[in-house]
Amino acid sequence: MTPMTATREKRAAKRAVVGRLSWGLADQAASSMTNFAVGIYVARSLGVTAFGVFSLAWLTYGVVLNVARGLATDPLVVRFSGVPDASWRVGAARSSGTALGVGAVIGAACLVVGLGLGGRVGPAFVCLGVVLPGLLLQDAWRYAFFAAGTGRKAFVNDLVWGVALVPAMVVAAGVGNVAAFVLAWGAAAAVAAVYGCLQSGVRPQPAGARAWLREHRDLGYRYLVENVSLSGASQLRAYGLGVIVGVGAVGAVRGAELLLGPFLAVLMGLSLVTVAEAARVLRQAPERLGRFCLLLGGGQAAAALLWGVALLLMPDRLGELVLGDVWHSASQLIVPAALGVAGAGLGTGAAAGLRALAAARRSLRCQLFASACYVGGGLGGAVVGGTLGSAWGVAAATVCGSAVWWLQLRSALRERHRNPIPEVRTP
């Protein structure tokens, strides 16, 4: 191979990476805007207390989503990124079927719990149980498309969800309660999930879930604990904050999160792009993995800080236009919320590297530590300083957690340099 040919191939590889990351950013932008629009619309329509109830259902969905990702789609991204199409189709069918099964089982549990709770919260959880299978299947297709390197399809799928949300939200606003908004949100996701089947040409195989879990149990169960500890920490903080301060405090925190929504949505779905890309970097140029992770985490942290500065400069009139009555309480949390997102963004770069290395034990230890800090900081801060104290406690916790992620990635890279691991297996 001549030097000129090698240079061309390097440039082509860089363009391919930039292209895949660009589609990932575009998809996350579409997902962020969808989540942001739903949150804003519901906040303005329902007020702070009812919005707090909706936020509890939303956070519960986040926990279930992370269960499905740990068992179904995280192993898909690690082991089926850049593989032959036939292997990808088998993996995508079983992975999406597993996600669908998780949605059906936990959805049934939510329905039973909701019927038992009653009151304001119960109907929201009943409706969440109904829509969970569609929500999880839609997310599974996004992971599958990025594993295949066809991020454009994930972007289009999220656009379909966004378009379907428009009439659904209008109908929900006419009804005017939390349950209607939960149903509308999930029904639009189901439309996108069905469209994902057409895009991929793959039919989900729930019957293959048992085989999928057995074949990838070395990753899946550790990722399950890791993911659930992450989202479960958010859930515990929300429930604890509601008990210590009140449900209105949950709505205020959710309002601040909405203001930082673009970055939070990117962080939640980061593995759609970065783990798959880090796995490719590991295969093709393993010595570049550390730098790739640093650029990824540093870029997100810087962007979150810049967004936080912009929010601080936003006039109150504009904030009230966006969040309505929620703005006054949410605006007081902008500084600690922005610092917390910046800390989390920095840590996700290291997390992507550990996932690509399949260092599930290290990443599990990191996540358990970070989650314990998150719950302790959030609830301890709430006891000491109410809603604002909780926000500062979470900010401190995310910075500490990020430091641990990077220490573990450095150790994992050194270990791999001393003892090279075999190529990631594919069928």
mmCIF file of C-alpha atoms in Angstrom, residues 159-396:
data_model
loop_
_atom_site.group_PDB
_atom_site.id
_atom_site.type_symbol
_atom_site.label_atom_id
_atom_site.label_comp_id
_atom_site.label_asym_id
_atom_site.label_seq_id
_atom_site.Cartn_x
_atom_site.Cartn_y
_atom_site.Cartn_z
ATOM 1 C CA LEU A 159 -39.018 12.369 13.377
ATOM 2 C CA VAL A 160 -41.984 10.056 12.867
ATOM 3 C CA TRP A 161 -42.491 9.947 16.634
ATOM 4 C CA GLY A 162 -42.341 13.748 16.800
ATOM 5 C CA VAL A 163 -44.880 14.175 13.996
ATOM 6 C CA ALA A 164 -47.248 11.647 15.584
ATOM 7 C CA LEU A 165 -47.009 13.513 18.883
ATOM 8 C CA VAL A 166 -48.569 16.678 17.490
ATOM 9 C CA PRO A 167 -52.167 15.434 17.073
ATOM 10 C CA ALA A 168 -51.806 13.154 20.116
ATOM 11 C CA MET A 169 -50.869 16.064 22.396
ATOM 12 C CA VAL A 170 -53.706 18.198 21.045
ATOM 13 C CA VAL A 171 -56.196 15.459 21.898
ATOM 14 C CA ALA A 172 -54.635 15.029 25.363
ATOM 15 C CA ALA A 173 -54.878 18.766 26.036
ATOM 16 C CA GLY A 174 -58.592 18.550 25.269
ATOM 17 C CA VAL A 175 -58.977 15.884 27.958
ATOM 18 C CA GLY A 176 -56.782 17.832 30.363
ATOM 19 C CA ASN A 177 -55.382 15.227 32.775
ATOM 20 C CA VAL A 178 -52.062 13.455 33.351
ATOM 21 C CA ALA A 179 -53.290 10.037 32.168
ATOM 22 C CA ALA A 180 -54.297 11.442 28.777
ATOM 23 C CA PHE A 181 -50.845 12.942 28.244
ATOM 24 C CA VAL A 182 -49.127 9.669 29.162
ATOM 25 C CA LEU A 183 -51.330 7.771 26.682
ATOM 26 C CA ALA A 184 -50.702 10.324 23.946
ATOM 27 C CA TRP A 185 -46.945 10.212 24.466
ATOM 28 C CA GLY A 186 -46.854 6.400 24.359
ATOM 29 C CA ALA A 187 -49.246 6.064 21.414
ATOM 30 C CA ALA A 188 -47.004 8.280 19.277
ATOM 31 C CA ALA A 189 -44.016 6.093 20.214
ATOM 32 C CA ALA A 190 -45.958 2.992 19.165
ATOM 33 C CA VAL A 191 -46.482 4.522 15.711
ATOM 34 C CA ALA A 192 -42.718 5.019 15.389
ATOM 35 C CA ALA A 193 -42.080 1.477 16.696
ATOM 36 C CA VAL A 194 -44.251 -0.041 13.973
ATOM 37 C CA TYR A 195 -42.506 2.125 11.389
ATOM 38 C CA GLY A 196 -39.162 0.816 12.700
ATOM 39 C CA CYS A 197 -40.212 -2.707 11.733
ATOM 40 C CA LEU A 198 -40.795 -1.486 8.179
ATOM 41 C CA GLN A 199 -37.488 0.413 8.096
ATOM 42 C CA SER A 200 -35.401 -2.512 9.290
ATOM 43 C CA GLY A 201 -37.234 -5.301 7.510
ATOM 44 C CA VAL A 202 -36.803 -7.230 10.766
ATOM 45 C CA ARG A 203 -39.592 -8.690 12.848
ATOM 46 C CA PRO A 204 -39.064 -8.651 16.631
ATOM 47 C CA GLN A 205 -38.742 -12.162 18.070
ATOM 48 C CA PRO A 206 -39.897 -12.261 21.707
ATOM 49 C CA ALA A 207 -39.482 -16.034 21.541
ATOM 50 C CA GLY A 208 -35.742 -15.489 21.072
ATOM 51 C CA ALA A 209 -35.429 -13.470 24.268
ATOM 52 C CA ARG A 210 -34.375 -16.437 26.390
ATOM 53 C CA ALA A 211 -31.580 -17.375 23.983
ATOM 54 C CA TRP A 212 -30.468 -13.745 23.761
ATOM 55 C CA LEU A 213 -30.267 -13.385 27.546
ATOM 56 C CA ARG A 214 -28.365 -16.660 27.859
ATOM 57 C CA GLU A 215 -25.830 -15.844 25.135
ATOM 58 C CA HIS A 216 -25.069 -12.352 26.477
ATOM 59 C CA ARG A 217 -25.485 -12.892 30.195
ATOM 60 C CA ASP A 218 -21.820 -11.961 30.828
ATOM 61 C CA LEU A 219 -22.659 -8.401 29.722
ATOM 62 C CA GLY A 220 -26.422 -8.122 30.004
ATOM 63 C CA TYR A 221 -26.908 -8.702 33.708
ATOM 64 C CA ARG A 222 -24.047 -6.405 34.704
ATOM 65 C CA TYR A 223 -25.355 -3.713 32.358
ATOM 66 C CA LEU A 224 -28.815 -4.255 33.827
ATOM 67 C CA VAL A 225 -27.587 -3.552 37.354
ATOM 68 C CA GLU A 226 -25.505 -0.636 36.105
ATOM 69 C CA ASN A 227 -28.358 0.963 34.167
ATOM 70 C CA VAL A 228 -30.965 0.390 36.850
ATOM 71 C CA SER A 229 -28.702 1.850 39.509
ATOM 72 C CA LEU A 230 -28.428 4.972 37.347
ATOM 73 C CA SER A 231 -32.120 5.474 36.661
ATOM 74 C CA GLY A 232 -33.117 4.011 40.017
ATOM 75 C CA ALA A 233 -31.031 6.657 41.743
ATOM 76 C CA SER A 234 -32.984 9.351 39.907
ATOM 77 C CA GLN A 235 -36.223 7.656 40.924
ATOM 78 C CA LEU A 236 -35.229 7.377 44.584
ATOM 79 C CA ARG A 237 -34.170 11.000 44.623
ATOM 80 C CA ALA A 238 -37.490 12.045 43.071
ATOM 81 C CA TYR A 239 -39.584 10.015 45.515
ATOM 82 C CA GLY A 240 -37.443 11.136 48.454
ATOM 83 C CA LEU A 241 -37.615 14.760 47.380
ATOM 84 C CA GLY A 242 -41.391 14.474 47.136
ATOM 85 C CA VAL A 243 -41.558 13.134 50.692
ATOM 86 C CA ILE A 244 -39.046 15.565 52.208
ATOM 87 C CA VAL A 245 -40.012 18.772 50.389
ATOM 88 C CA GLY A 246 -43.230 18.011 48.457
ATOM 89 C CA VAL A 247 -44.417 16.944 44.992
ATOM 90 C CA GLY A 248 -44.015 20.517 43.777
ATOM 91 C CA ALA A 249 -40.251 20.168 44.326
ATOM 92 C CA VAL A 250 -40.225 17.221 41.904
ATOM 93 C CA GLY A 251 -41.894 19.429 39.317
ATOM 94 C CA ALA A 252 -39.318 22.187 39.928
ATOM 95 C CA VAL A 253 -36.411 19.777 39.439
ATOM 96 C CA ARG A 254 -38.028 18.385 36.300
ATOM 97 C CA GLY A 255 -38.519 21.931 35.027
ATOM 98 C CA ALA A 256 -34.782 22.653 35.495
ATOM 99 C CA GLU A 257 -33.999 19.404 33.678
ATOM 100 C CA LEU A 258 -36.213 20.492 30.806
ATOM 101 C CA LEU A 259 -34.204 23.686 30.486
ATOM 102 C CA LEU A 260 -31.110 21.488 30.081
ATOM 103 C CA GLY A 261 -33.102 18.948 28.081
ATOM 104 C CA PRO A 262 -30.956 18.739 24.932
ATOM 105 C CA PHE A 263 -27.931 17.606 26.927
ATOM 106 C CA LEU A 264 -29.815 15.324 29.289
ATOM 107 C CA ALA A 265 -31.406 13.515 26.358
ATOM 108 C CA VAL A 266 -28.002 13.102 24.730
ATOM 109 C CA LEU A 267 -26.598 11.665 27.957
ATOM 110 C CA MET A 268 -29.518 9.243 28.378
ATOM 111 C CA GLY A 269 -29.147 7.889 24.866
ATOM 112 C CA LEU A 270 -25.410 8.372 24.498
ATOM 113 C CA SER A 271 -24.632 4.731 23.862
ATOM 114 C CA LEU A 272 -26.699 4.899 20.675
ATOM 115 C CA VAL A 273 -23.688 6.503 19.007
ATOM 116 C CA THR A 274 -20.646 6.591 21.188
ATOM 117 C CA VAL A 275 -20.393 2.996 22.387
ATOM 118 C CA ALA A 276 -20.787 1.707 18.834
ATOM 119 C CA GLU A 277 -18.218 4.220 17.610
ATOM 120 C CA ALA A 278 -15.826 3.500 20.470
ATOM 121 C CA ALA A 279 -16.089 -0.211 19.621
ATOM 122 C CA ARG A 280 -15.091 0.601 16.034
ATOM 123 C CA VAL A 281 -12.165 2.736 17.245
ATOM 124 C CA LEU A 282 -11.067 -0.156 19.468
ATOM 125 C CA ARG A 283 -11.080 -2.556 16.525
ATOM 126 C CA GLN A 284 -9.357 -0.254 14.060
ATOM 127 C CA ALA A 285 -7.002 1.921 16.154
ATOM 128 C CA PRO A 286 -7.053 0.912 19.838
ATOM 129 C CA GLU A 287 -4.355 3.424 20.753
ATOM 130 C CA ARG A 288 -6.800 6.238 19.921
ATOM 131 C CA LEU A 289 -9.576 5.103 22.247
ATOM 132 C CA GLY A 290 -8.509 7.215 25.225
ATOM 133 C CA ARG A 291 -8.264 10.397 23.161
ATOM 134 C CA PHE A 292 -11.635 9.691 21.522
ATOM 135 C CA CYS A 293 -13.282 9.339 24.952
ATOM 136 C CA LEU A 294 -11.631 12.517 26.262
ATOM 137 C CA LEU A 295 -12.808 14.563 23.287
ATOM 138 C CA LEU A 296 -16.284 13.119 23.645
ATOM 139 C CA GLY A 297 -16.632 13.825 27.374
ATOM 140 C CA GLY A 298 -14.881 17.192 27.302
ATOM 141 C CA GLY A 299 -16.990 18.415 24.397
ATOM 142 C CA GLN A 300 -20.226 17.549 26.169
ATOM 143 C CA ALA A 301 -19.138 19.144 29.428
ATOM 144 C CA ALA A 302 -18.159 22.379 27.682
ATOM 145 C CA ALA A 303 -21.428 22.483 25.741
ATOM 146 C CA ALA A 304 -23.472 21.963 28.921
ATOM 147 C CA LEU A 305 -21.684 24.835 30.663
ATOM 148 C CA LEU A 306 -22.252 27.162 27.715
ATOM 149 C CA TRP A 307 -25.941 26.244 27.681
ATOM 150 C CA GLY A 308 -26.146 26.933 31.406
ATOM 151 C CA VAL A 309 -24.669 30.409 30.895
ATOM 152 C CA ALA A 310 -27.235 31.082 28.154
ATOM 153 C CA LEU A 311 -30.063 30.040 30.504
ATOM 154 C CA LEU A 312 -28.821 32.393 33.195
ATOM 155 C CA LEU A 313 -29.041 35.261 30.708
ATOM 156 C CA MET A 314 -32.572 34.356 29.629
ATOM 157 C CA PRO A 315 -35.164 36.996 30.649
ATOM 158 C CA ASP A 316 -37.859 35.951 33.120
ATOM 159 C CA ARG A 317 -40.537 36.826 30.585
ATOM 160 C CA LEU A 318 -39.143 34.282 28.130
ATOM 161 C CA GLY A 319 -38.774 31.662 30.869
ATOM 162 C CA GLU A 320 -42.408 32.105 31.894
ATOM 163 C CA LEU A 321 -43.417 31.777 28.259
ATOM 164 C CA VAL A 322 -41.602 28.431 28.102
ATOM 165 C CA LEU A 323 -42.448 26.864 31.479
ATOM 166 C CA GLY A 324 -45.343 28.930 32.768
ATOM 167 C CA ASP A 325 -45.729 28.759 36.549
ATOM 168 C CA VAL A 326 -42.908 26.194 36.806
ATOM 169 C CA TRP A 327 -40.296 28.788 35.683
ATOM 170 C CA HIS A 328 -39.970 30.634 39.003
ATOM 171 C CA SER A 329 -38.977 27.543 40.999
ATOM 172 C CA ALA A 330 -36.977 25.907 38.181
ATOM 173 C CA SER A 331 -34.881 29.010 37.412
ATOM 174 C CA GLN A 332 -33.327 28.908 40.893
ATOM 175 C CA LEU A 333 -31.793 25.519 40.079
ATOM 176 C CA ILE A 334 -30.060 26.432 36.789
ATOM 177 C CA VAL A 335 -26.501 26.804 38.140
ATOM 178 C CA PRO A 336 -26.274 23.506 40.088
ATOM 179 C CA ALA A 337 -28.213 21.672 37.368
ATOM 180 C CA ALA A 338 -25.821 22.897 34.654
ATOM 181 C CA LEU A 339 -22.782 21.923 36.724
ATOM 182 C CA GLY A 340 -24.296 18.503 37.349
ATOM 183 C CA VAL A 341 -24.929 17.905 33.645
ATOM 184 C CA ALA A 342 -21.394 19.071 32.804
ATOM 185 C CA GLY A 343 -19.957 16.604 35.316
ATOM 186 C CA ALA A 344 -22.096 13.796 33.977
ATOM 187 C CA GLY A 345 -21.151 14.699 30.397
ATOM 188 C CA LEU A 346 -17.463 14.436 31.205
ATOM 189 C CA GLY A 347 -18.013 11.024 32.761
ATOM 190 C CA THR A 348 -19.909 9.606 29.785
ATOM 191 C CA GLY A 349 -16.762 9.773 27.667
ATOM 192 C CA ALA A 350 -15.035 7.354 30.041
ATOM 193 C CA ALA A 351 -18.200 5.244 30.291
ATOM 194 C CA ALA A 352 -18.267 4.783 26.514
ATOM 195 C CA GLY A 353 -14.663 3.582 26.608
ATOM 196 C CA LEU A 354 -15.345 1.031 29.335
ATOM 197 C CA ARG A 355 -18.397 -0.251 27.439
ATOM 198 C CA ALA A 356 -16.370 -0.633 24.241
ATOM 199 C CA LEU A 357 -13.705 -2.557 26.167
ATOM 200 C CA ALA A 358 -16.503 -4.807 27.516
ATOM 201 C CA ALA A 359 -15.106 -4.015 30.985
ATOM 202 C CA ALA A 360 -18.494 -4.678 32.567
ATOM 203 C CA ARG A 361 -17.111 -5.240 36.075
ATOM 204 C CA ARG A 362 -15.300 -1.902 36.106
ATOM 205 C CA SER A 363 -18.235 0.031 34.666
ATOM 206 C CA LEU A 364 -20.588 -1.608 37.165
ATOM 207 C CA ARG A 365 -18.410 -0.530 40.089
ATOM 208 C CA CYS A 366 -18.275 3.015 38.726
ATOM 209 C CA GLN A 367 -22.018 3.239 38.256
ATOM 210 C CA LEU A 368 -22.838 1.845 41.685
ATOM 211 C CA PHE A 369 -20.521 4.398 43.274
ATOM 212 C CA ALA A 370 -21.927 7.266 41.192
ATOM 213 C CA SER A 371 -25.520 6.237 41.953
ATOM 214 C CA ALA A 372 -24.874 6.032 45.687
ATOM 215 C CA CYS A 373 -23.341 9.520 45.585
ATOM 216 C CA TYR A 374 -26.322 10.792 43.576
ATOM 217 C CA VAL A 375 -28.915 9.515 46.029
ATOM 218 C CA GLY A 376 -26.911 10.550 49.066
ATOM 219 C CA GLY A 377 -26.174 14.022 47.696
ATOM 220 C CA GLY A 378 -29.710 14.594 46.424
ATOM 221 C CA LEU A 379 -31.529 13.506 49.576
ATOM 222 C CA GLY A 380 -28.932 14.804 52.018
ATOM 223 C CA GLY A 381 -29.026 18.159 50.294
ATOM 224 C CA ALA A 382 -32.832 18.145 50.438
ATOM 225 C CA VAL A 383 -32.766 17.629 54.207
ATOM 226 C CA VAL A 384 -30.262 20.451 54.677
ATOM 227 C CA GLY A 385 -31.401 22.968 52.073
ATOM 228 C CA GLY A 386 -34.652 21.874 50.447
ATOM 229 C CA THR A 387 -34.946 21.777 46.660
ATOM 230 C CA LEU A 388 -31.901 23.984 46.066
ATOM 231 C CA GLY A 389 -29.802 21.970 48.499
ATOM 232 C CA SER A 390 -30.787 18.781 46.669
ATOM 233 C CA ALA A 391 -29.668 20.284 43.356
ATOM 234 C CA TRP A 392 -26.252 21.247 44.756
ATOM 235 C CA GLY A 393 -25.859 17.829 46.339
ATOM 236 C CA VAL A 394 -26.479 16.167 42.979
ATOM 237 C CA ALA A 395 -23.995 18.499 41.251
ATOM 238 C CA ALA A 396 -21.254 17.531 43.700
#
